[in-house]
Short mmCIF file of C-alpha atoms and ligand atoms in Angstrom, two decimals:
data_model
loop_
_atom_site.label_atom_id
_atom_site.label_comp_id
_atom_site.label_asym_id
_atom_site.label_seq_id
_atom_site.Cartn_x
_atom_site.Cartn_y
_atom_site.Cartn_z
CA MET U 190 199.99 57.41 206.63
CA SER U 191 203.05 57.88 204.49
CA VAL U 192 205.98 59.87 205.86
CA LYS U 193 209.25 60.98 204.35
CA ARG U 194 211.82 58.45 205.57
CA ILE U 195 215.16 59.65 206.79
CA GLU U 196 217.79 56.97 207.19
CA THR U 197 221.11 57.80 208.81
CA SER U 198 223.62 57.71 205.97
CA GLU U 199 226.48 55.21 205.81
CA LYS U 200 228.88 58.19 205.66
CA ASP U 201 227.55 59.66 208.93
CA LEU U 202 227.69 56.26 210.61
CA ALA U 203 231.23 55.65 209.39
CA ARG U 204 232.26 58.91 211.03
CA GLN U 205 230.80 57.79 214.38
CA ARG U 206 232.53 54.41 214.02
CA GLU U 207 235.83 56.17 213.38
CA ILE U 208 235.30 58.32 216.50
CA MET U 209 234.56 55.18 218.53
CA GLU U 210 237.90 53.73 217.40
CA ARG U 211 239.70 56.95 218.35
CA VAL U 212 238.15 56.99 221.83
CA ALA U 213 238.97 53.28 222.25
CA GLU U 214 242.62 54.04 221.45
CA MET U 215 242.68 56.91 223.94
CA ASN U 216 241.16 54.67 226.62
CA ALA U 217 243.51 51.78 225.86
CA SER U 218 246.45 53.95 226.89
CA LEU U 219 245.01 54.47 230.41
CA ALA U 220 246.27 52.41 233.35
CA ALA U 221 242.82 50.79 233.77
CA PRO U 222 239.72 50.80 231.57
CA PRO U 223 237.44 53.76 232.37
CA LEU U 224 233.96 53.10 233.77
CA ALA U 225 230.51 54.07 232.50
CA LEU U 226 227.03 53.92 233.97
CA VAL U 227 223.78 54.08 231.96
CA ASP U 228 220.60 54.56 233.98
CA THR U 229 217.23 54.07 232.28
CA TYR U 230 213.73 55.42 232.99
CA GLY U 231 210.58 54.68 230.99
CA CYS U 232 209.53 52.00 228.57
CA GLN U 233 211.15 49.16 226.64
CA GLN U 234 212.06 51.53 223.80
CA ASN U 235 214.28 53.37 226.24
CA GLU U 236 215.71 50.06 227.52
CA ALA U 237 216.60 49.18 223.93
CA ASP U 238 218.17 52.61 223.40
CA SER U 239 220.20 52.22 226.60
CA GLU U 240 221.53 48.89 225.32
CA LYS U 241 222.78 50.79 222.26
CA LEU U 242 224.42 53.44 224.47
CA ARG U 243 226.14 50.66 226.43
CA GLY U 244 227.13 48.99 223.16
CA MET U 245 228.78 52.22 221.98
CA LEU U 246 230.46 52.74 225.36
CA ARG U 247 231.84 49.20 225.34
CA THR U 248 233.14 49.67 221.79
CA MET U 249 234.90 52.81 223.03
CA GLY U 250 236.71 50.81 225.72
CA TYR U 251 234.49 51.55 228.73
CA GLU U 252 233.58 48.93 231.29
CA LEU U 253 230.13 49.14 232.80
CA THR U 254 229.58 49.93 236.47
CA ALA U 255 226.63 50.47 238.80
CA ASP U 256 228.68 52.75 241.07
CA GLU U 257 227.94 56.38 240.30
CA TYR U 258 230.94 57.61 242.30
CA ALA U 259 233.33 55.38 240.33
CA ALA U 260 231.86 56.15 236.89
CA ASP U 261 233.87 58.31 234.48
CA VAL U 262 230.78 58.72 232.28
CA ILE U 263 227.16 58.75 233.46
CA VAL U 264 224.29 58.69 230.96
CA ILE U 265 220.72 59.10 232.20
CA ASN U 266 218.11 58.04 229.64
CA THR U 267 214.91 59.82 230.63
CA CYS U 268 211.14 59.39 230.21
CA ALA U 269 208.51 62.12 229.83
CA VAL U 270 205.30 60.12 229.88
CA ARG U 271 204.14 61.17 233.36
CA GLU U 272 205.13 63.95 235.72
CA HIS U 273 206.18 61.51 238.40
CA ALA U 274 208.87 59.99 236.12
CA GLU U 275 210.22 63.48 235.44
CA GLN U 276 210.38 64.43 239.11
CA ARG U 277 212.40 61.30 239.84
CA VAL U 278 214.84 62.08 237.02
CA LEU U 279 215.35 65.68 238.13
CA GLY U 280 215.83 64.61 241.77
CA ASN U 281 218.46 62.05 240.79
CA VAL U 282 220.25 64.42 238.41
CA GLY U 283 220.37 67.00 241.21
CA ALA U 284 221.98 64.40 243.50
CA LEU U 285 224.78 63.85 240.94
CA THR U 286 226.34 67.17 242.01
CA HIS U 287 227.90 65.06 244.81
CA THR U 288 229.47 62.52 242.46
CA LYS U 289 230.71 65.28 240.17
CA ARG U 290 232.28 67.08 243.15
CA ALA U 291 233.98 63.85 244.27
CA LYS U 292 235.23 63.19 240.70
CA PRO U 293 235.46 66.48 238.76
CA SER U 294 236.43 64.73 235.49
CA GLN U 295 233.12 62.85 235.47
CA ILE U 296 231.08 63.48 232.30
CA ILE U 297 227.32 63.55 233.01
CA CYS U 298 224.97 63.19 230.03
CA LEU U 299 221.17 63.37 229.85
CA CYS U 300 219.24 61.92 226.93
CA GLY U 301 215.87 60.42 226.06
CA CYS U 302 212.32 61.67 225.70
CA MET U 303 212.31 64.28 228.47
CA MET U 304 215.20 66.14 226.84
CA GLN U 305 213.12 66.55 223.68
CA GLU U 306 210.41 68.53 225.53
CA PRO U 307 210.32 72.24 224.67
CA GLY U 308 212.17 74.27 227.30
CA MET U 309 213.80 71.30 229.04
CA ALA U 310 217.28 71.76 227.53
CA GLU U 311 217.24 75.44 228.65
CA ARG U 312 216.21 74.38 232.14
CA ILE U 313 219.08 71.89 232.37
CA LYS U 314 221.47 74.49 230.96
CA SER U 315 220.65 77.06 233.61
CA SER U 316 219.94 74.92 236.70
CA TYR U 317 222.11 71.81 236.34
CA SER U 318 225.56 73.10 235.46
CA HIS U 319 227.20 69.75 236.29
CA VAL U 320 225.45 68.21 233.23
CA ARG U 321 227.76 68.45 230.20
CA VAL U 322 225.75 66.80 227.40
CA VAL U 323 222.01 66.88 226.62
CA PHE U 324 220.57 65.10 223.57
CA GLY U 325 217.16 63.86 222.44
CA PRO U 326 216.26 60.37 221.15
CA HIS U 327 216.84 61.43 217.52
CA GLU U 328 220.52 62.17 218.19
CA LEU U 329 221.38 58.94 220.03
CA TRP U 330 223.59 57.65 217.19
CA ARG U 331 225.81 60.75 217.56
CA PHE U 332 226.76 59.88 221.14
CA PRO U 333 230.42 58.98 220.26
CA GLU U 334 230.91 62.47 218.77
CA PHE U 335 229.42 64.16 221.87
CA LEU U 336 231.59 62.09 224.20
CA LEU U 337 234.82 62.73 222.25
CA SER U 338 234.16 66.46 222.32
CA GLN U 339 233.89 66.34 226.14
CA LEU U 340 237.04 64.20 226.48
CA ASN U 341 238.83 66.90 224.49
CA GLY U 342 237.56 69.60 226.87
CA GLY U 343 234.83 70.90 224.52
CA LYS U 344 231.88 73.16 225.42
CA ARG U 345 228.63 71.86 226.93
CA ILE U 346 226.44 70.21 224.28
CA PHE U 347 222.68 70.69 223.79
CA GLU U 348 221.29 68.78 220.78
CA THR U 349 217.52 68.62 220.99
CA SER U 350 216.17 70.19 217.80
CA PRO U 351 212.64 69.09 216.90
CA SER U 352 212.66 66.27 214.35
CA ASP U 353 210.36 63.72 212.74
CA GLY U 354 213.10 61.21 213.53
CA CYS U 355 215.25 58.88 211.50
CA VAL U 356 216.07 55.17 211.25
CA THR U 357 219.62 54.20 212.17
CA GLU U 358 220.92 50.70 211.49
CA GLY U 359 224.11 49.04 212.62
CA LEU U 360 224.78 50.54 216.07
CA PRO U 361 226.38 48.06 218.47
CA SER U 362 224.18 46.84 221.33
CA ALA U 363 225.27 45.52 224.74
CA ARG U 364 222.20 43.56 225.78
CA ASP U 365 221.24 43.30 229.45
CA SER U 366 220.15 39.67 229.25
CA SER U 367 221.49 36.65 227.41
CA VAL U 368 218.00 35.11 227.36
CA LYS U 369 215.62 37.93 226.37
CA ALA U 370 216.23 40.50 223.65
CA TRP U 371 214.42 43.66 222.59
CA LEU U 372 214.03 44.04 218.85
CA PRO U 373 212.70 47.49 217.89
CA VAL U 374 210.82 47.18 214.59
CA MET U 375 209.51 50.72 214.39
CA TYR U 376 209.97 54.05 216.08
CA GLY U 377 207.72 57.01 216.86
CA CYS U 378 203.96 57.37 216.88
CA ASN U 379 201.39 59.13 214.68
CA ASN U 380 198.36 58.65 216.90
CA PHE U 381 198.42 61.81 219.02
CA CYS U 382 196.21 60.47 221.78
CA SER U 383 195.20 63.74 223.41
CA TYR U 384 196.91 62.98 226.76
CA CYS U 385 200.20 61.61 225.41
CA ILE U 386 203.58 63.28 224.92
CA VAL U 387 205.20 60.39 223.03
CA PRO U 388 204.44 61.57 219.44
CA TYR U 389 205.96 64.99 220.26
CA VAL U 390 209.20 63.60 221.64
CA ARG U 391 209.67 60.44 219.57
CA GLY U 392 208.69 61.74 216.14
CA ARG U 393 206.64 60.15 213.36
CA GLU U 394 206.08 56.44 212.82
CA ARG U 395 208.89 54.88 210.85
CA SER U 396 209.45 51.19 210.34
CA ARG U 397 212.76 49.44 209.94
CA ARG U 398 213.04 47.59 206.66
CA ALA U 399 211.84 43.99 206.97
CA GLY U 400 215.23 42.74 205.74
CA ASP U 401 217.00 44.57 208.60
CA VAL U 402 214.55 43.26 211.21
CA LEU U 403 214.86 39.69 209.90
CA ARG U 404 218.65 39.86 209.82
CA GLU U 405 218.73 40.95 213.46
CA ALA U 406 216.13 38.33 214.46
CA LYS U 407 218.26 35.61 212.82
CA GLU U 408 221.36 36.86 214.65
CA LEU U 409 219.48 36.79 217.96
CA ALA U 410 218.16 33.27 217.35
CA ALA U 411 221.63 32.07 216.31
CA ALA U 412 223.15 33.66 219.43
CA GLY U 413 220.75 31.60 221.58
CA TYR U 414 218.25 34.26 222.67
CA ARG U 415 215.07 32.49 223.74
CA ASP U 416 212.65 35.41 223.94
CA ILE U 417 212.54 38.08 221.24
CA THR U 418 210.21 41.01 221.89
CA LEU U 419 209.31 43.14 218.87
CA LEU U 420 209.00 46.75 219.98
CA GLY U 421 207.11 49.78 218.73
CA GLN U 422 204.87 52.39 220.36
CA ASN U 423 202.22 51.23 217.94
CA VAL U 424 203.83 48.03 216.79
CA ASN U 425 200.91 46.68 214.78
CA SER U 426 201.02 49.59 212.35
CA TYR U 427 204.42 48.26 211.27
CA GLY U 428 205.11 48.62 207.55
CA LYS U 429 202.48 51.23 206.74
CA ASP U 430 205.19 53.78 205.93
CA LEU U 431 207.18 51.35 203.78
CA ASP U 432 206.60 50.23 200.23
CA GLU U 433 207.60 46.63 200.90
CA GLY U 434 204.12 45.08 201.16
CA VAL U 435 204.97 43.55 204.56
CA ASP U 436 202.58 44.28 207.43
CA PHE U 437 203.05 43.38 211.09
CA SER U 438 201.35 39.99 210.75
CA ASP U 439 203.61 39.13 207.79
CA LEU U 440 206.64 40.15 209.84
CA ILE U 441 205.63 37.84 212.72
CA ALA U 442 205.11 34.96 210.26
CA GLU U 443 208.56 35.52 208.74
CA ILE U 444 210.26 35.61 212.14
CA ASN U 445 208.33 32.49 213.12
CA ASP U 446 209.99 30.69 210.19
CA ILE U 447 213.51 31.35 211.53
CA PRO U 448 214.89 28.04 212.85
CA GLY U 449 215.44 27.82 216.63
CA ASP U 450 213.59 27.40 219.90
CA PHE U 451 212.46 30.88 220.89
CA VAL U 452 209.32 32.83 221.76
CA ILE U 453 208.17 35.89 219.80
CA ARG U 454 206.50 38.63 221.86
CA PHE U 455 205.48 42.11 220.83
CA MET U 456 204.30 45.39 222.29
CA THR U 457 202.42 47.68 222.22
CA SER U 458 199.44 47.11 219.95
CA HIS U 459 196.86 49.80 219.34
CA PRO U 460 193.25 48.55 219.11
CA LYS U 461 192.59 50.66 216.02
CA ASP U 462 195.27 48.70 214.11
CA ALA U 463 194.50 45.27 215.60
CA CYS U 464 192.62 42.94 213.27
CA GLU U 465 191.58 39.36 212.70
CA LYS U 466 194.67 38.80 210.52
CA LEU U 467 196.94 39.61 213.48
CA PHE U 468 195.14 37.19 215.80
CA SER U 469 194.98 34.39 213.23
CA THR U 470 198.70 34.84 212.51
CA MET U 471 199.43 34.62 216.25
CA ALA U 472 197.27 31.49 216.45
CA LYS U 473 199.08 29.71 213.63
CA CYS U 474 202.65 30.75 214.52
CA GLU U 475 203.83 28.22 217.10
CA LYS U 476 206.63 30.52 218.32
CA CYS U 477 204.32 33.47 218.94
CA ALA U 478 203.45 33.99 222.59
CA ARG U 479 199.79 33.55 223.52
CA HIS U 480 199.69 37.08 224.85
CA ILE U 481 198.41 40.37 223.61
CA HIS U 482 198.87 43.66 225.39
CA LEU U 483 196.04 45.82 224.09
CA PRO U 484 195.58 49.11 225.97
CA PHE U 485 191.95 50.23 226.18
CA GLN U 486 192.52 53.42 228.26
CA SER U 487 188.80 53.96 229.08
CA GLY U 488 185.49 52.10 228.97
CA SER U 489 183.50 55.23 228.07
CA ASN U 490 182.90 56.20 224.46
CA ARG U 491 182.82 59.89 225.31
CA VAL U 492 186.19 59.68 227.05
CA LEU U 493 187.68 57.50 224.28
CA SER U 494 186.65 60.12 221.76
CA ALA U 495 188.12 62.95 223.88
CA MET U 496 191.30 60.86 224.13
CA ASN U 497 191.37 60.61 220.30
CA ARG U 498 191.69 56.83 220.51
CA ARG U 499 189.64 56.21 217.34
CA TYR U 500 187.74 53.10 218.51
CA THR U 501 184.68 52.58 220.66
CA ARG U 502 184.05 50.38 223.67
CA GLU U 503 182.05 48.10 221.35
CA ASP U 504 184.95 47.88 218.84
CA TYR U 505 187.30 46.97 221.66
CA LEU U 506 185.02 44.26 223.08
CA GLU U 507 184.60 42.82 219.58
CA LEU U 508 188.40 42.61 219.19
CA ILE U 509 188.66 40.73 222.48
CA ARG U 510 185.96 38.28 221.34
CA THR U 511 187.82 37.69 218.06
CA ALA U 512 191.15 37.16 219.84
CA ARG U 513 189.57 34.64 222.23
CA ARG U 514 187.69 32.85 219.45
CA LEU U 515 190.96 32.29 217.57
CA MET U 516 193.12 31.67 220.67
CA PRO U 517 190.96 30.45 223.57
CA ASP U 518 193.96 30.40 225.93
CA VAL U 519 195.23 33.90 225.03
CA VAL U 520 196.39 36.09 227.92
CA ILE U 521 195.12 39.65 227.58
CA THR U 522 196.66 42.59 229.42
CA SER U 523 195.96 46.29 229.06
CA ASP U 524 196.64 49.89 230.10
CA VAL U 525 194.00 52.21 231.50
CA ILE U 526 193.94 55.84 232.58
CA VAL U 527 191.81 57.02 235.50
CA GLY U 528 190.83 60.67 235.90
CA PHE U 529 191.12 61.90 232.31
CA PRO U 530 189.96 65.57 232.37
CA GLY U 531 186.21 65.72 232.94
CA GLU U 532 185.77 61.95 233.37
CA THR U 533 182.56 61.63 235.44
CA GLU U 534 181.75 59.00 238.03
CA GLU U 535 179.43 57.30 235.52
CA GLU U 536 182.15 57.26 232.88
CA PHE U 537 184.58 55.76 235.37
CA GLU U 538 181.93 53.10 236.18
CA GLU U 539 182.01 52.20 232.47
CA THR U 540 185.73 51.53 232.81
CA LEU U 541 185.01 49.27 235.79
CA SER U 542 182.30 47.41 233.85
CA LEU U 543 184.65 46.88 230.89
CA VAL U 544 187.27 45.44 233.26
CA GLU U 545 184.61 43.14 234.72
CA GLU U 546 183.46 42.07 231.28
CA VAL U 547 186.89 41.41 229.73
CA ARG U 548 188.56 40.03 232.85
CA PHE U 549 192.11 41.00 231.93
CA ASP U 550 194.93 38.83 233.22
CA ALA U 551 196.76 41.99 234.33
CA LEU U 552 196.21 45.71 234.04
CA PHE U 553 198.61 48.66 234.13
CA THR U 554 196.69 51.48 235.77
CA PHE U 555 197.63 55.16 235.59
CA ILE U 556 196.20 58.35 237.01
CA PHE U 557 196.03 61.04 234.31
CA SER U 558 199.09 63.26 234.37
CA PRO U 559 198.84 66.53 232.41
CA ARG U 560 201.68 66.85 229.87
CA ARG U 561 202.46 70.36 228.68
CA GLY U 562 201.73 70.86 224.99
CA THR U 563 199.19 68.00 224.72
CA PRO U 564 195.50 68.89 224.11
CA ALA U 565 194.33 67.15 227.31
CA ALA U 566 196.57 69.33 229.49
CA SER U 567 194.34 72.34 228.77
CA MET U 568 190.96 70.58 229.09
CA PRO U 569 188.80 71.58 232.09
CA ASP U 570 189.35 69.11 234.92
CA PRO U 571 186.89 69.64 237.79
CA PHE U 572 187.71 66.46 239.74
CA THR U 573 190.16 66.52 242.63
CA ARG U 574 193.23 64.37 242.99
CA GLU U 575 191.57 62.67 246.01
CA GLU U 576 188.53 61.70 243.92
CA LYS U 577 190.79 60.30 241.21
CA GLN U 578 192.79 58.38 243.78
CA ARG U 579 189.58 56.85 245.22
CA ARG U 580 188.57 55.66 241.74
CA PHE U 581 192.07 54.36 241.10
CA ASP U 582 191.96 52.34 244.33
CA ARG U 583 188.57 50.83 243.39
CA LEU U 584 189.89 49.84 239.99
CA ILE U 585 192.99 48.21 241.49
CA GLU U 586 190.86 46.33 243.99
CA LEU U 587 188.64 44.96 241.22
CA GLN U 588 191.59 44.00 239.00
CA ASN U 589 193.47 42.37 241.88
CA SER U 590 190.52 40.10 242.57
CA VAL U 591 190.31 39.14 238.86
CA SER U 592 194.09 38.55 238.61
CA GLU U 593 194.01 36.48 241.79
CA GLU U 594 191.16 34.30 240.47
CA LYS U 595 192.78 33.92 237.05
CA HIS U 596 196.06 32.89 238.63
CA ARG U 597 194.30 30.41 240.92
CA SER U 598 192.84 28.65 237.88
CA TYR U 599 196.40 27.73 236.76
CA VAL U 600 197.04 25.66 239.91
CA GLY U 601 197.43 21.98 238.98
CA SER U 602 198.08 22.72 235.29
CA VAL U 603 201.33 22.06 233.44
CA GLN U 604 202.90 25.02 231.63
CA ARG U 605 205.92 25.29 229.35
CA VAL U 606 207.95 28.18 230.72
CA LEU U 607 211.16 29.96 229.84
CA ILE U 608 213.43 30.41 232.87
CA ASP U 609 214.82 33.91 232.48
CA GLY U 610 216.50 34.97 235.73
CA ALA U 611 216.74 34.78 239.51
CA GLU U 612 215.06 36.78 242.26
CA GLY U 613 215.98 36.05 245.88
CA GLU U 614 215.51 32.35 246.58
CA TYR U 615 213.57 31.75 243.33
CA LEU U 616 214.29 31.45 239.64
CA THR U 617 211.85 33.46 237.56
CA SER U 618 210.17 32.17 234.44
CA ARG U 619 207.35 33.13 232.07
CA THR U 620 204.53 31.14 230.55
CA SER U 621 203.72 31.61 226.88
CA GLY U 622 201.11 34.13 228.02
CA GLY U 623 203.81 36.05 229.90
CA ARG U 624 202.65 35.11 233.42
CA LEU U 625 205.44 35.09 236.03
CA VAL U 626 206.18 31.66 237.55
CA ARG U 627 208.59 31.42 240.48
CA LEU U 628 210.46 28.13 240.80
CA LYS U 629 213.12 26.59 242.99
CA ALA U 630 215.73 25.11 240.68
CA ASP U 631 219.37 25.09 239.82
CA GLY U 632 220.63 28.41 238.37
CA GLU U 633 222.08 26.54 235.38
CA LYS U 634 218.53 26.18 234.10
CA ILE U 635 218.35 29.90 233.34
CA GLY U 636 217.85 30.20 229.59
CA SER U 637 216.03 26.88 229.18
CA PHE U 638 212.41 25.97 228.51
CA GLN U 639 210.92 23.61 231.10
CA ASN U 640 207.58 21.99 231.78
CA VAL U 641 206.40 22.98 235.23
CA ARG U 642 203.44 22.01 237.37
CA ILE U 643 201.79 25.05 238.93
CA THR U 644 201.56 24.47 242.67
CA GLY U 645 200.49 27.86 244.03
CA SER U 646 199.48 31.38 243.11
CA ASN U 647 198.72 34.87 244.33
CA THR U 648 197.61 38.12 242.66
CA TRP U 649 200.96 38.78 241.03
CA ALA U 650 202.62 35.44 240.40
CA LEU U 651 202.39 31.68 240.04
CA TYR U 652 204.60 29.17 241.83
CA GLY U 653 205.64 25.87 240.29
CA GLU U 654 208.01 22.95 240.16
CA ILE U 655 209.82 21.44 237.22
CA ILE U 656 208.47 18.02 236.18
N1 SAM Y 829 201.88 53.24 222.67
C1 SAM Y 829 201.34 52.53 223.71
C2 SAM Y 829 199.83 52.65 223.66
O1 SAM Y 829 199.28 53.25 222.83
O2 SAM Y 829 199.19 52.10 224.50
C3 SAM Y 829 201.93 52.90 225.06
C4 SAM Y 829 202.22 54.31 225.32
S1 SAM Y 829 202.66 54.87 226.91
C5 SAM Y 829 204.35 54.72 226.95
C6 SAM Y 829 202.14 53.65 228.06
C7 SAM Y 829 200.89 54.02 228.79
O3 SAM Y 829 201.08 55.20 229.54
C8 SAM Y 829 199.71 54.36 227.91
O4 SAM Y 829 199.08 53.22 227.42
C9 SAM Y 829 198.83 55.14 228.83
O5 SAM Y 829 197.96 54.29 229.55
C10 SAM Y 829 199.83 55.77 229.80
N2 SAM Y 829 199.92 57.22 229.62
C11 SAM Y 829 200.38 57.88 228.55
N3 SAM Y 829 200.29 59.22 228.74
C12 SAM Y 829 199.75 59.38 229.98
C13 SAM Y 829 199.39 60.53 230.75
N4 SAM Y 829 199.56 61.76 230.29
N5 SAM Y 829 198.88 60.32 231.99
C14 SAM Y 829 198.70 59.08 232.46
N6 SAM Y 829 199.01 57.98 231.78
C15 SAM Y 829 199.53 58.12 230.54
FE1 SF4 Y 830 200.87 57.69 223.14
FE2 SF4 Y 830 198.64 57.00 221.93
FE3 SF4 Y 830 200.96 56.88 220.61
FE4 SF4 Y 830 200.45 55.14 222.56
S1 SF4 Y 830 199.32 55.32 220.63
S2 SF4 Y 830 202.34 56.29 222.25
S3 SF4 Y 830 199.27 56.35 224.01
S4 SF4 Y 830 199.94 58.72 221.36
FE1 F3S Y 831 208.68 57.35 228.33
FE2 F3S Y 831 209.64 57.93 225.98
FE3 F3S Y 831 208.93 55.47 226.53
S1 F3S Y 831 208.21 59.16 227.13
S2 F3S Y 831 207.30 55.70 228.04
S3 F3S Y 831 210.55 56.55 227.49
S4 F3S Y 831 208.75 56.50 224.57
#
């Protein structure tokens, strides 16, 4: 589908850059650098956005803190995908009345997908008077302007007008890790799955120009990042809105040609846009991880149709066969929803049978959460929460036994892993397929690839030693 592209103009960006310089000058005259905290809910897109917020804050002279009482600026980047995420956000925002009381100059900002929901800005305006700034994902690049206005004692800001979204290049990013980097390649979603709020809050699909993606990928490789994850809500429809003749497979192949020792990952792929070309490109690109995250959502054709997923169970199983034919060792993970409105016991059994047939390496399981404004929220839903929970528990039990068996089959094998961090007494690392391997080794090895022998396993992780 072709959409009208809106790119943030160089003039508008220059204005934000100039504001960042002004704020940096103001902050440089303080006795100590002011502190900022950015808290993130939701998916990797939000993580990537938060890294941009931190990048802008750092450019404006802020140091980052995890202490909400010490912070001069707090930004909460919110998620709207399920009700539970929203409840957590609202609870935590409510609790910030204490920090604001202890430090009245504190500037509290809310942004992200939840703020873009109809009625949410009004709700924050009337019930959370300690929040000074509210903006949706489309206005993220204007954050310096919002912050300066508050520093100058301006009025509360609410910037959440509906928008198809834009593409903004050149914002600074303060990345969380020096090993793994997010690389958004497209924004928004056109799929309108009937349960999902994302297309309403994140706007239409729009791809970054291939030249911009490649430039950033080269910078990341040159800076020593070892794991580059290409991001998009529907990442494999990359390029369809551009006139550059580059599709997602072509983009992977071009990134694969960048010199350096790094892994290319990507998420999330939609089955309707997955094809043999994608899998054969993955197979021939030595840097591309042997992992595909391919959400199936339901094993029942009736439910898939009601979800507006635009593929059948048979299409999905055929894709899995193709992926495994071209990459016998590929790790396959997925998302699934239990308790979609009207899903019967028999339809749920079809989800179980698909899980048994595919034998996913890992599964992200969700109970349907009605999202206001989506078609599924007004569909009749005769099944109780308890029934849905029982089904959910059965599904988890089945998947846990598959994951446990799959993990056990790694024991004794040698895997090339990237050591990416530390967790308690272990270093953490990932196989090419993205499986977690815990190791005991010297912290200096973080950021390096190592060959490890797998010595143990459980449902969630592998254990190994460097050889
Ligand atoms: N774009 C990706 C896709 O199509 O799979 C991911 C979108 S969403 C951020 C991640 C997962 O949340 C979805 O795959 C779906 O399983 C789940 N999800 C989305 N809306 C939901 C809802 N209303 N209730 C329960 N789960 C939901
Ligand atoms: Fe939501 Fe579907 Fe788009 Fe994924 S593809 S973000 S589930 S509408
Ligand atoms: Fe949540 Fe927005 Fe991501 S709704 S899952 S943070 S795109």
